[in-house]
Short mmCIF file of C-alpha atoms in Angstrom, two decimals:
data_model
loop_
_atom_site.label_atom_id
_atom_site.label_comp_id
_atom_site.label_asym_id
_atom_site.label_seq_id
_atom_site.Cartn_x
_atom_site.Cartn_y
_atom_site.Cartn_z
CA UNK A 1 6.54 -0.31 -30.52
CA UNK A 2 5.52 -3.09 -28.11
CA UNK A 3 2.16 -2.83 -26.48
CA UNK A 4 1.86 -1.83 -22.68
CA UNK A 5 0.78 -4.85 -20.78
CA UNK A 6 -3.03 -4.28 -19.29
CA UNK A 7 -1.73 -4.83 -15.89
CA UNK A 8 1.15 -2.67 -16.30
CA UNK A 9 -1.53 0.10 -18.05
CA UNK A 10 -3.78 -0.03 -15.22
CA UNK A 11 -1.51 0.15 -12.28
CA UNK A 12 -0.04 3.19 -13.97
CA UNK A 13 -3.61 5.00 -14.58
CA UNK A 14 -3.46 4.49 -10.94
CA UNK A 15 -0.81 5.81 -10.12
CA UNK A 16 -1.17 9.27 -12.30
CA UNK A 17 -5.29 9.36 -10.86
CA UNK A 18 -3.63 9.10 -7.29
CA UNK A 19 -1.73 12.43 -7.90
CA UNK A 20 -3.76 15.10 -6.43
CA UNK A 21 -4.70 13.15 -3.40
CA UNK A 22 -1.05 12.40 -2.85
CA UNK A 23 -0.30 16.62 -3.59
CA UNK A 24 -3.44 17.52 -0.72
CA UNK A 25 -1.16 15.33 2.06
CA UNK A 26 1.71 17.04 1.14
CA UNK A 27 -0.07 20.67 1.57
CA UNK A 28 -1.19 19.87 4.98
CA UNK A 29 1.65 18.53 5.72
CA UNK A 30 3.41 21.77 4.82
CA UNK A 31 0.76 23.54 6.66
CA UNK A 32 1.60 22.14 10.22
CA UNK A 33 4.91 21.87 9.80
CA UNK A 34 6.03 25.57 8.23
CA UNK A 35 9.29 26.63 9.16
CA UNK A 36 9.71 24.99 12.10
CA UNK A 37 12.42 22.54 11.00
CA UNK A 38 14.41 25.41 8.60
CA UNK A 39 17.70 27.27 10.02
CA UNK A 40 16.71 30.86 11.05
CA UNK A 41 19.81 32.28 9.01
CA UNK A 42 18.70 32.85 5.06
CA UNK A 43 20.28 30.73 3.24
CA UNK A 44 23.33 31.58 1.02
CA UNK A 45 21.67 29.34 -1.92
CA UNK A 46 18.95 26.27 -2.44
CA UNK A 47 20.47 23.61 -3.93
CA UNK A 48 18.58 20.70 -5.03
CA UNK A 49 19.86 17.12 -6.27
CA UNK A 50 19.12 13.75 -7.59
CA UNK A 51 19.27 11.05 -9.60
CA UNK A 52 17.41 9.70 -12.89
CA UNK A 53 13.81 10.94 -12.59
CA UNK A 54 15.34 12.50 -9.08
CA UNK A 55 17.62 15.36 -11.10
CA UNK A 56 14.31 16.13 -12.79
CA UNK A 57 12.46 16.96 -10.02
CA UNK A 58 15.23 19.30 -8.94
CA UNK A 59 15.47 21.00 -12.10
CA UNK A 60 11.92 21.84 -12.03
CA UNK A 61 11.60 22.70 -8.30
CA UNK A 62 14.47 24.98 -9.73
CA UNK A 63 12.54 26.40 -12.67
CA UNK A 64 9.95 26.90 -10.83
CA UNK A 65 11.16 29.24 -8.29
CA UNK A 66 13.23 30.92 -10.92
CA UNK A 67 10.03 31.81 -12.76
CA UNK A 68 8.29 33.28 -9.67
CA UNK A 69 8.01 36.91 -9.98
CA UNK A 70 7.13 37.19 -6.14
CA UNK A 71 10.12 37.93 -3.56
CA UNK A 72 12.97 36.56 -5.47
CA UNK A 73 14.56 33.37 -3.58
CA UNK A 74 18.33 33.01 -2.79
CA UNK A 75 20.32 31.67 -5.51
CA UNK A 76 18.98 28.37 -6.60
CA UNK A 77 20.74 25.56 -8.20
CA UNK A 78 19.76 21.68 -9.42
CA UNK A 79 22.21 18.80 -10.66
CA UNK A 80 22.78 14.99 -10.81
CA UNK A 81 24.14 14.14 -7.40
CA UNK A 82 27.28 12.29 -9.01
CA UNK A 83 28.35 16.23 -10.50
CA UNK A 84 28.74 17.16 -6.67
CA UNK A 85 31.96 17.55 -5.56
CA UNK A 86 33.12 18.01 -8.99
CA UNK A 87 31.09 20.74 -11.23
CA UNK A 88 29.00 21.87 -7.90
CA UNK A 89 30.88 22.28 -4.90
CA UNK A 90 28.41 22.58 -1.92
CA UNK A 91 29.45 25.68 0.39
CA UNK A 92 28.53 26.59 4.33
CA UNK A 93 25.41 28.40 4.80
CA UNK A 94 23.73 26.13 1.52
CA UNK A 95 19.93 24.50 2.40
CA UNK A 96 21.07 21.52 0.48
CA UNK A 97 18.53 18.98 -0.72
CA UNK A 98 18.78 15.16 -2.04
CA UNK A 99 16.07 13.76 -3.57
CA UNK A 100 15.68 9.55 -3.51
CA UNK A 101 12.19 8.41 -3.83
CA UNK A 102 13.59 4.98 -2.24
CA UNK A 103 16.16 6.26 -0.15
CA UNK A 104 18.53 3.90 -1.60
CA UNK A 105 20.70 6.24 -4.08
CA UNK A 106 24.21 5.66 -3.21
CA UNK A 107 25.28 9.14 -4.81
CA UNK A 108 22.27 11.14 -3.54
CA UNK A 109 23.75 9.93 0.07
CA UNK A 110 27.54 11.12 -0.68
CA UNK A 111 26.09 14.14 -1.87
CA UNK A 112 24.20 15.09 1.26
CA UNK A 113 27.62 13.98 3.32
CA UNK A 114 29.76 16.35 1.20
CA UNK A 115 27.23 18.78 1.73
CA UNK A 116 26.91 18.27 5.89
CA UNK A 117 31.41 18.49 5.94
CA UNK A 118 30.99 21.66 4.17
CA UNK A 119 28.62 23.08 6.70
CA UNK A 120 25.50 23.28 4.56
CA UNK A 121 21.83 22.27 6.09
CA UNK A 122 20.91 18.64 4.27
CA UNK A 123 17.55 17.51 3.44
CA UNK A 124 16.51 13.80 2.05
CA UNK A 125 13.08 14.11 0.33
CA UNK A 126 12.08 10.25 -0.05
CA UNK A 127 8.75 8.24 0.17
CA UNK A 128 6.95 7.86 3.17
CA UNK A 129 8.48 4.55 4.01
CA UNK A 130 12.23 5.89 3.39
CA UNK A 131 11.29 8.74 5.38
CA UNK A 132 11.01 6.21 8.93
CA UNK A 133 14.64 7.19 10.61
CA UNK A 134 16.05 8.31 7.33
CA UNK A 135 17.93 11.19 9.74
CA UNK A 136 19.98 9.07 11.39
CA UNK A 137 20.63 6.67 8.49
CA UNK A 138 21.54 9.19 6.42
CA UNK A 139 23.19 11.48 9.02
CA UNK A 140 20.97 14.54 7.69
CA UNK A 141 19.71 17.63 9.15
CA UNK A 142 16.05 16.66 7.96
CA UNK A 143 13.35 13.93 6.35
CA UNK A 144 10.85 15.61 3.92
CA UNK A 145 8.07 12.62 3.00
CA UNK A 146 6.15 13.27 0.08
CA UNK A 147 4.38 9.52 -0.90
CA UNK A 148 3.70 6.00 -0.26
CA UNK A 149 6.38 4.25 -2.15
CA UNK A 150 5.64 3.97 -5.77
CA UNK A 151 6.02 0.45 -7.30
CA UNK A 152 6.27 0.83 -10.81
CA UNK A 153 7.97 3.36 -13.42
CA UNK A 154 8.48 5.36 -14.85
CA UNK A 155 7.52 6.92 -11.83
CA UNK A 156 4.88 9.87 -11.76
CA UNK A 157 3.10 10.53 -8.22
CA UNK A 158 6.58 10.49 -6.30
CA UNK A 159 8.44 13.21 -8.50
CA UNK A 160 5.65 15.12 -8.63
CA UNK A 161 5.08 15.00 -5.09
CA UNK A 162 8.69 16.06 -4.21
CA UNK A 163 8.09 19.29 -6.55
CA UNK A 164 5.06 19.62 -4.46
CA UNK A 165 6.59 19.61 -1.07
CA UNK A 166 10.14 21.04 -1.57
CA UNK A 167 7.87 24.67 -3.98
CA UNK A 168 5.34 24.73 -0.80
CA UNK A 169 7.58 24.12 2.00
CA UNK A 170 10.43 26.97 0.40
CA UNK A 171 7.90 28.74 -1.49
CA UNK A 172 5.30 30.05 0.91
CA UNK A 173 1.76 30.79 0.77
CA UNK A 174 1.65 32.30 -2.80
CA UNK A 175 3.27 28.72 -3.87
CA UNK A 176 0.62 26.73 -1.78
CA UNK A 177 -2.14 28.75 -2.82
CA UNK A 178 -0.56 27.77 -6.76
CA UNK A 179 -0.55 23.79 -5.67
CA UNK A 180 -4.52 23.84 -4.79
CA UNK A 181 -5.08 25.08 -8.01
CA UNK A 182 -2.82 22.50 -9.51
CA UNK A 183 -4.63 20.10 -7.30
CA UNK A 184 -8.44 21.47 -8.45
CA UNK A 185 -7.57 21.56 -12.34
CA UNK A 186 -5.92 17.82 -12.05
CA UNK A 187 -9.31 16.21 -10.48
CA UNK A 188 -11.27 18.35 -13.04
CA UNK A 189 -8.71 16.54 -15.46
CA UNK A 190 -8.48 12.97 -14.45
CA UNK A 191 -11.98 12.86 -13.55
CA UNK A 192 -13.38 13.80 -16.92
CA UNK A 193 -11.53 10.75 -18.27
CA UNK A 194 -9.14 12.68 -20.49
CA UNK A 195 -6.08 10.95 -18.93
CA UNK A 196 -7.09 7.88 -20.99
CA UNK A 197 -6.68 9.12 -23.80
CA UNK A 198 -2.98 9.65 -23.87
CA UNK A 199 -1.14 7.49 -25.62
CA UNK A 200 2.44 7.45 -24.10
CA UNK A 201 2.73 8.13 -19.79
CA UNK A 202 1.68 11.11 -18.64
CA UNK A 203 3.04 13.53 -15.66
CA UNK A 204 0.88 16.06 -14.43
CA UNK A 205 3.60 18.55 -12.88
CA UNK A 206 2.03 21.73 -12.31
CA UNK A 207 1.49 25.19 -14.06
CA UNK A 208 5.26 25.85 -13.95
CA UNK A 209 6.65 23.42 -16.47
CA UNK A 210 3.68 23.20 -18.21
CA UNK A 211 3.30 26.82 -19.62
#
């Protein structure tokens, strides 16, 4: 196996240290914004989609609300964003999410379109940049920012971020209240130096998929 380049290395440390700063925007953010921007009507089901590291963030936002034992949420479901249309077939009354860290992902965005026709609610959740008029470029119901744009990969802070804000925003207060945790036992991590020690890239993603 090839070596990581020191530059590379570093700007990666970086980017996995900058974590729980990046997760304490997104819970204030969350915090002045609960609710506001959600239909009143329940939703029929969450659905959450994406591509590459995107359909993993999905699948954990999924697992992680499947593994609450609070109020159980409406029926949840995660996917690649090319399987909709075909193996998932958005319906009216969905709160239908597409995640795209760049806002660039030309099936995330067909997705989303499927899912406005067939009268679901449509979120993007993209960086902070992507996030500047992303409703009327994308023609969606809502723009959930979660994190400066991330310049290198695999990426770390941005999927972890959109778990962050998609579990607190959907979640509620028990969920938050879980994130500041998250956020507390990270800095008690990375601080103590331990993320060094790793020898392949590492994620911090939260008590859910790490128990």
């Amino acid at each position: 196996m090839s070596e990581v380049p020191a530059e590379l290395g570093f700007k990666f440390q970086t980017a996995v240290r900058s974590q729980p700063d990046a997760w304490k925007v997104v819970l204030e953010r969350v915090q002045g914004t609960r609710g506001g921007d959600f239909p009143r009507e329940r939703p029929r089901r969450y659905v959450f989609v994406g591509e590459g590291s995107s359909t993993h963030a999905a699948q954990l936002v999924m697992m992680a609300f499947k593994r609450d034992r609070g109020k159980p949420p409406p029926s949840v479901n995660a996917a690649a964003a090319s399987s909709v249309g075909h193996s998932l077939i958005p319906k009216k009354g969905d709160w239908f999410f597409g995640i795209s860290h760049r806002g660039t992902t030309e099936s995330t965005r067909r997705a989303l379109e499927l899912a406005r026709n067939r009268g679901a609610f449509t979120a993007l959740v993209c960086s902070e940049e992507a996030a500047v008029g992303a409703m009327e470029r994308w023609g969606v119901d809502l723009a959930i920012p979660t994190c400066p744009q991330e310049t290198i990969e695999p990426h770390s802070v941005s999927l972890t971020s959109a778990v962050c804000a998609l579990t607190a925003m959907l979640g509620g207060p028990e969920f938050e209240e879980a994130w500041h945790e998250v956020v507390e036992r990270a800095n008690s991590l990375l601080n103590g130096g331990r993320a060094d020690e790793f020898d392949s890239p590492t994620v911090i993603v939260g008590e859910w998929e790490a128990e």
